[in-house]
Short mmCIF file of C-alpha atoms in Angstrom, two decimals:
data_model
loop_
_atom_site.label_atom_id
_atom_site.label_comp_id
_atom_site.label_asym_id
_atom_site.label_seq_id
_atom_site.Cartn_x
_atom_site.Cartn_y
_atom_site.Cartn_z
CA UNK A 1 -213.30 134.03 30.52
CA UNK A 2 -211.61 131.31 28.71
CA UNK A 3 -210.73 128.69 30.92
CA UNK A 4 -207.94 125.75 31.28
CA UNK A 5 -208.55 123.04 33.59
CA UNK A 6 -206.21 120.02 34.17
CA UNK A 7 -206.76 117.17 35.64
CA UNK A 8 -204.89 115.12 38.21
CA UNK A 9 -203.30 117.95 39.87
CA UNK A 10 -200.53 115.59 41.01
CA UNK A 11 -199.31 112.35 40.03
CA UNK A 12 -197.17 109.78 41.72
CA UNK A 13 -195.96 106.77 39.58
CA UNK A 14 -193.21 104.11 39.75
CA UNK A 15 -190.83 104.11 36.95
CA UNK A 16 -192.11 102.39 34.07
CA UNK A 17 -195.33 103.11 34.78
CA UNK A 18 -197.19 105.09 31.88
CA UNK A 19 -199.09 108.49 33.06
CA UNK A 20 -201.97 110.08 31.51
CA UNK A 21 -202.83 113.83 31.77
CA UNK A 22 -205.95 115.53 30.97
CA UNK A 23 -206.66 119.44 30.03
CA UNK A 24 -210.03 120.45 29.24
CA UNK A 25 -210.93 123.94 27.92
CA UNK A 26 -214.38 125.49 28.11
CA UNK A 27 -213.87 127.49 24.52
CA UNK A 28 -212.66 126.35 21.28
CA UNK A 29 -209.03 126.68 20.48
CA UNK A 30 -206.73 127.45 17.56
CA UNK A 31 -203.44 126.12 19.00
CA UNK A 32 -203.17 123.85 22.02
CA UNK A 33 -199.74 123.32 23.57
CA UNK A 34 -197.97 121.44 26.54
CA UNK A 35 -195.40 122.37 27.99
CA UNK A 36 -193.07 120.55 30.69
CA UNK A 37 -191.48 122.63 33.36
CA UNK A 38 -188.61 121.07 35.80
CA UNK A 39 -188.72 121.44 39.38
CA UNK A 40 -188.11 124.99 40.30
CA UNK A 41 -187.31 125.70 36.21
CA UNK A 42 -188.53 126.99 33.16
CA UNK A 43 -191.04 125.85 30.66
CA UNK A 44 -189.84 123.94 27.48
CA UNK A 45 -192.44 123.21 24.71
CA UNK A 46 -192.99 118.99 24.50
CA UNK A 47 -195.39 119.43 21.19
CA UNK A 48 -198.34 121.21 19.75
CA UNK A 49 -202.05 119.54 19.10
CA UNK A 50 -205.03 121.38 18.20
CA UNK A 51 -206.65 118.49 16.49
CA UNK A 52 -205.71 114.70 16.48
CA UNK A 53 -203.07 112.55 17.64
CA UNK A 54 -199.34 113.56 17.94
CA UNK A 55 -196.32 111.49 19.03
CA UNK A 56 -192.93 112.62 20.09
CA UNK A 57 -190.88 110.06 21.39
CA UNK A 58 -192.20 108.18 24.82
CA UNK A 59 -195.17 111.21 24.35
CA UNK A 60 -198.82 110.96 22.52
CA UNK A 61 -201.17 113.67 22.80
CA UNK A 62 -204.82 113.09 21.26
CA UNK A 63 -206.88 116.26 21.30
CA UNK A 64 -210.77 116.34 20.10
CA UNK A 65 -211.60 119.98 19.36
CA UNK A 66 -215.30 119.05 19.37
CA UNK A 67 -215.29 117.92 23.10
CA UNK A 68 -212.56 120.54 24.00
CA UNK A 69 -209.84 118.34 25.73
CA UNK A 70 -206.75 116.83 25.00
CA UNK A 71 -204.45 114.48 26.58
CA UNK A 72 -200.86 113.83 27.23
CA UNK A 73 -199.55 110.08 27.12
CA UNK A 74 -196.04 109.32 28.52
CA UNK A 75 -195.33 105.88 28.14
CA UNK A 76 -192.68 104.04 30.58
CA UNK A 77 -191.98 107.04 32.89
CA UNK A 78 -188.76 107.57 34.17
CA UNK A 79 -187.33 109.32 36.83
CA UNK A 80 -186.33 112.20 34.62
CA UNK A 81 -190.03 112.99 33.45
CA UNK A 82 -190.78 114.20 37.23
CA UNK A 83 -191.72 117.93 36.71
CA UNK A 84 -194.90 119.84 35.95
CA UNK A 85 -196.90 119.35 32.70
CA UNK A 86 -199.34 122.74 31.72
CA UNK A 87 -201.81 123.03 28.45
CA UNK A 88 -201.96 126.03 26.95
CA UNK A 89 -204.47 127.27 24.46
CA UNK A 90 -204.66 129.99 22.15
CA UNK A 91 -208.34 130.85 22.52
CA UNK A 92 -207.88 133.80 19.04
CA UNK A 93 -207.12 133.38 15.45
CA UNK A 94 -203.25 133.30 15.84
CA UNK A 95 -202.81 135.76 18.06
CA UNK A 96 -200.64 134.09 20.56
CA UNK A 97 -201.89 134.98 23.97
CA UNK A 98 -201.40 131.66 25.40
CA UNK A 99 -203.64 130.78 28.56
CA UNK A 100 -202.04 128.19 30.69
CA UNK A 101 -204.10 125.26 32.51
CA UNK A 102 -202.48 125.16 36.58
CA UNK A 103 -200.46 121.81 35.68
CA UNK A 104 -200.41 118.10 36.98
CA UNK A 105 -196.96 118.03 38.54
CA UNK A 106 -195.47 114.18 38.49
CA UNK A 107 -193.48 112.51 40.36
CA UNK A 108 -191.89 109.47 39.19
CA UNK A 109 -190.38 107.17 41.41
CA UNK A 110 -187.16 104.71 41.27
CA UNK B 1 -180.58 126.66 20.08
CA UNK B 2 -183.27 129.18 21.29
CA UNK B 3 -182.03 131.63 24.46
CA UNK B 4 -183.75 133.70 26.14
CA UNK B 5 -182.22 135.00 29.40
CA UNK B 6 -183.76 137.07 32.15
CA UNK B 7 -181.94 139.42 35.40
CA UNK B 8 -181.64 139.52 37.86
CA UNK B 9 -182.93 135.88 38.51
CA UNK B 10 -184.32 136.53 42.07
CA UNK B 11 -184.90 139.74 43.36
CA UNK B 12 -185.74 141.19 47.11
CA UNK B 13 -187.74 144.66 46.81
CA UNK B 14 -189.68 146.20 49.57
CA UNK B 15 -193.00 147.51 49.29
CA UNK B 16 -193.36 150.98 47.09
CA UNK B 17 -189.91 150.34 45.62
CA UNK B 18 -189.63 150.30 41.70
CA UNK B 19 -188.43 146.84 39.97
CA UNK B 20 -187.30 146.52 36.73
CA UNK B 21 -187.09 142.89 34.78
CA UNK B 22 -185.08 142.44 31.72
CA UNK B 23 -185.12 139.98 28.99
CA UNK B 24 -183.07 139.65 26.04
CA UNK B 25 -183.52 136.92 23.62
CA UNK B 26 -180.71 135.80 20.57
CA UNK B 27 -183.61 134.23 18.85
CA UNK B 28 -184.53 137.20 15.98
CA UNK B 29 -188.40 137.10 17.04
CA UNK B 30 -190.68 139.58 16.88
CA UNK B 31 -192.87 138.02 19.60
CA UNK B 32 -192.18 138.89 23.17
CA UNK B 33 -193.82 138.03 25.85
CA UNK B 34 -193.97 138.60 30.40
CA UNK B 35 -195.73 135.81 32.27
CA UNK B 36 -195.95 135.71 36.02
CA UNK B 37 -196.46 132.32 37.85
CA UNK B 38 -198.04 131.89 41.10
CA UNK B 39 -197.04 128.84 43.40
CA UNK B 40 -199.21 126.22 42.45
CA UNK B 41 -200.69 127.70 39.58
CA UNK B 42 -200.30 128.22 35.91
CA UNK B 43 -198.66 131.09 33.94
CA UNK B 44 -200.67 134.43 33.12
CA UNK B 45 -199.79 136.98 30.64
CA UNK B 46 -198.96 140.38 31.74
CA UNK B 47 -197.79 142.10 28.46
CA UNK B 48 -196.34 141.36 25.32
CA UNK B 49 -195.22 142.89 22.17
CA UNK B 50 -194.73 142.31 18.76
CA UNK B 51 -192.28 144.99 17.52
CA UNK B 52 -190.06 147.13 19.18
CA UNK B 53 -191.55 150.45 20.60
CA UNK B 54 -194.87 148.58 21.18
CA UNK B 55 -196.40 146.96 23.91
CA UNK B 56 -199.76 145.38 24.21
CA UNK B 57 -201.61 144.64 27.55
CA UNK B 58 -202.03 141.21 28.35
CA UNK B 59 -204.89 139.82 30.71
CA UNK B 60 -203.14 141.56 33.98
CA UNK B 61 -201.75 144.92 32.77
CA UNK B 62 -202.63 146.31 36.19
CA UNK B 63 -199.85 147.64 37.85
CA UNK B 64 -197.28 146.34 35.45
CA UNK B 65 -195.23 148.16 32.76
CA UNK B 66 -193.40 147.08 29.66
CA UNK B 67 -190.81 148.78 27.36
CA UNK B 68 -189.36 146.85 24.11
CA UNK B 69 -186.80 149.39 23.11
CA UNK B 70 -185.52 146.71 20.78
CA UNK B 71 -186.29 143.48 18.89
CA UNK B 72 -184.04 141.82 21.41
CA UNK B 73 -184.67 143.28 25.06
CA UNK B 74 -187.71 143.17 26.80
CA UNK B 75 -188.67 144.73 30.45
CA UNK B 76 -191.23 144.53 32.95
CA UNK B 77 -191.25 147.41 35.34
CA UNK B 78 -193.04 147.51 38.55
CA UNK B 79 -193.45 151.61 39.44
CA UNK B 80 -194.76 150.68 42.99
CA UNK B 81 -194.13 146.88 44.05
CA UNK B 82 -196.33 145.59 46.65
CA UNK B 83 -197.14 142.04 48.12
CA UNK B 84 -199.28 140.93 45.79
CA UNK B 85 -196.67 141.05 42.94
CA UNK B 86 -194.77 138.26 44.89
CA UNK B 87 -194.19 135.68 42.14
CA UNK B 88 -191.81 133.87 39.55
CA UNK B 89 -191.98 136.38 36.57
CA UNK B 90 -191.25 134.47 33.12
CA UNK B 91 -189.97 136.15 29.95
CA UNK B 92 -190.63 133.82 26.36
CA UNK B 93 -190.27 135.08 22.83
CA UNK B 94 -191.73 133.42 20.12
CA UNK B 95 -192.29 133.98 15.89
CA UNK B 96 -194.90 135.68 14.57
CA UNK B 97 -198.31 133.92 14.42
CA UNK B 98 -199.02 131.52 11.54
CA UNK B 99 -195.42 130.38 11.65
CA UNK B 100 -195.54 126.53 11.16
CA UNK B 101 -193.72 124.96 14.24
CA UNK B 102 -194.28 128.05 16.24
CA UNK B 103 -193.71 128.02 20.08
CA UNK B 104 -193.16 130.07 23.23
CA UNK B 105 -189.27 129.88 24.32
CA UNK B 106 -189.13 130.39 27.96
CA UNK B 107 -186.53 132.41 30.09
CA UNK B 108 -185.22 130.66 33.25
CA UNK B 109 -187.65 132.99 35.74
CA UNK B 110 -186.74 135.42 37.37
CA UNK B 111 -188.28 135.16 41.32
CA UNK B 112 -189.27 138.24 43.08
CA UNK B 113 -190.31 138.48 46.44
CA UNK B 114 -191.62 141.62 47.84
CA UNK B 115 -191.30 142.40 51.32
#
């Protein structure tokens, strides 16, 4: 089956450090997500990247469909970032069934 | 803003008992969705629909029910809970596909521990 795989698992950085998370995906996808989700919390969507390079405030994702990863660049961490980051993919045409990688969970210290 | 809330938000059940997760979401989407979380471990889908009075099996249906008896409310049911169904269950509803800006809005959890 379709796999997510993300890579470091865990992350410890000092603030202002920038952190760089990997998600590799063994079929091609139609939408690729990533999602943040706070310390015993829920998920909130950070921005979606099937193809190319996206920025959102401190965060740039590049994803190459071709070599089936993507990356998530957070520039001058802060404290607040500390959470887990997951990929999703939608594997289908559209259809929504999002498969989540396991996360890199970082930890950003003062 | 987006809301989707879940209840109860943590839940003790014993073994063989029968569960029942709700969601209800204020967001007008026709996309629902039931995700379970594992500790350490991403989210997997469990069942979803896409208008009310229809449910669709996920990628682990098994032992898991779902009712949408409305656009807005959303339940998991567990007929017979057992161990294994220990986890942080996660409710999201999102627009229809093809939607430009789409995306999964997430429930706070809701944790169930089976004992």
């Amino acid at each position: 089956g379709q796999q997510v795989q993300q890579s470091p698992a865990s992350l410890v950085l000092q603030e202002g450090e920038n952190a760089e998370l990997q998600c590799n995906f063994s079929s091609t996808a139609t939408q690729l997500q990533w999602f943040y989700q706070s310390p015993g919390g829920s998920l909130v969507s950070l921005l979606s990247n099937p193809s190319g390079t996206k920025h959102t405030g401190r965060l740039t994702s590049t994803t190459v469909t071709k070599e089936r990863r993507s990356s998530l660049h957070i520039s001058s961490s802060q404290t607040t970032d500390s959470g887990t980051y997951l990929c999703a993919i939608d594997p289908s045409s559209g259809s929504w069934q999002l498969i989540f990688g396991s996360g890199t969970q970082l930890t950003v210290m003062p | 803003e987006a809301a989707v809330t879940q209840s109860p938000r943590s839940k003790v059940a014993v073994t063989g008992g029968k569960v029942t997760l709700s969601c209800h979401q204020t967001n007008n989407h026709d996309y629902m969705y039931w995700y379970r979380q594992d500790t350490g471990h991403g989210l997997r889908l469990i069942h979803y629909s896409y208008v009310a009075d229809s449910t669709e099996k996920g990628d682990i249906p098994d032992g898991y029910k779902a009712s949408r008896p409305s656009q807005e409310n959303f339940s998991l049911i567990l007929e017979l809970a057992s161990l294994s169904q220990t986890a942080v269950y996660f409710c999201a509803s999102s627009d229809a596909p093809g939607v430009s800006g789409n995306t999964l809005y997430f429930g706070e959890g809701s944790r169930l521990i089976v004992v």
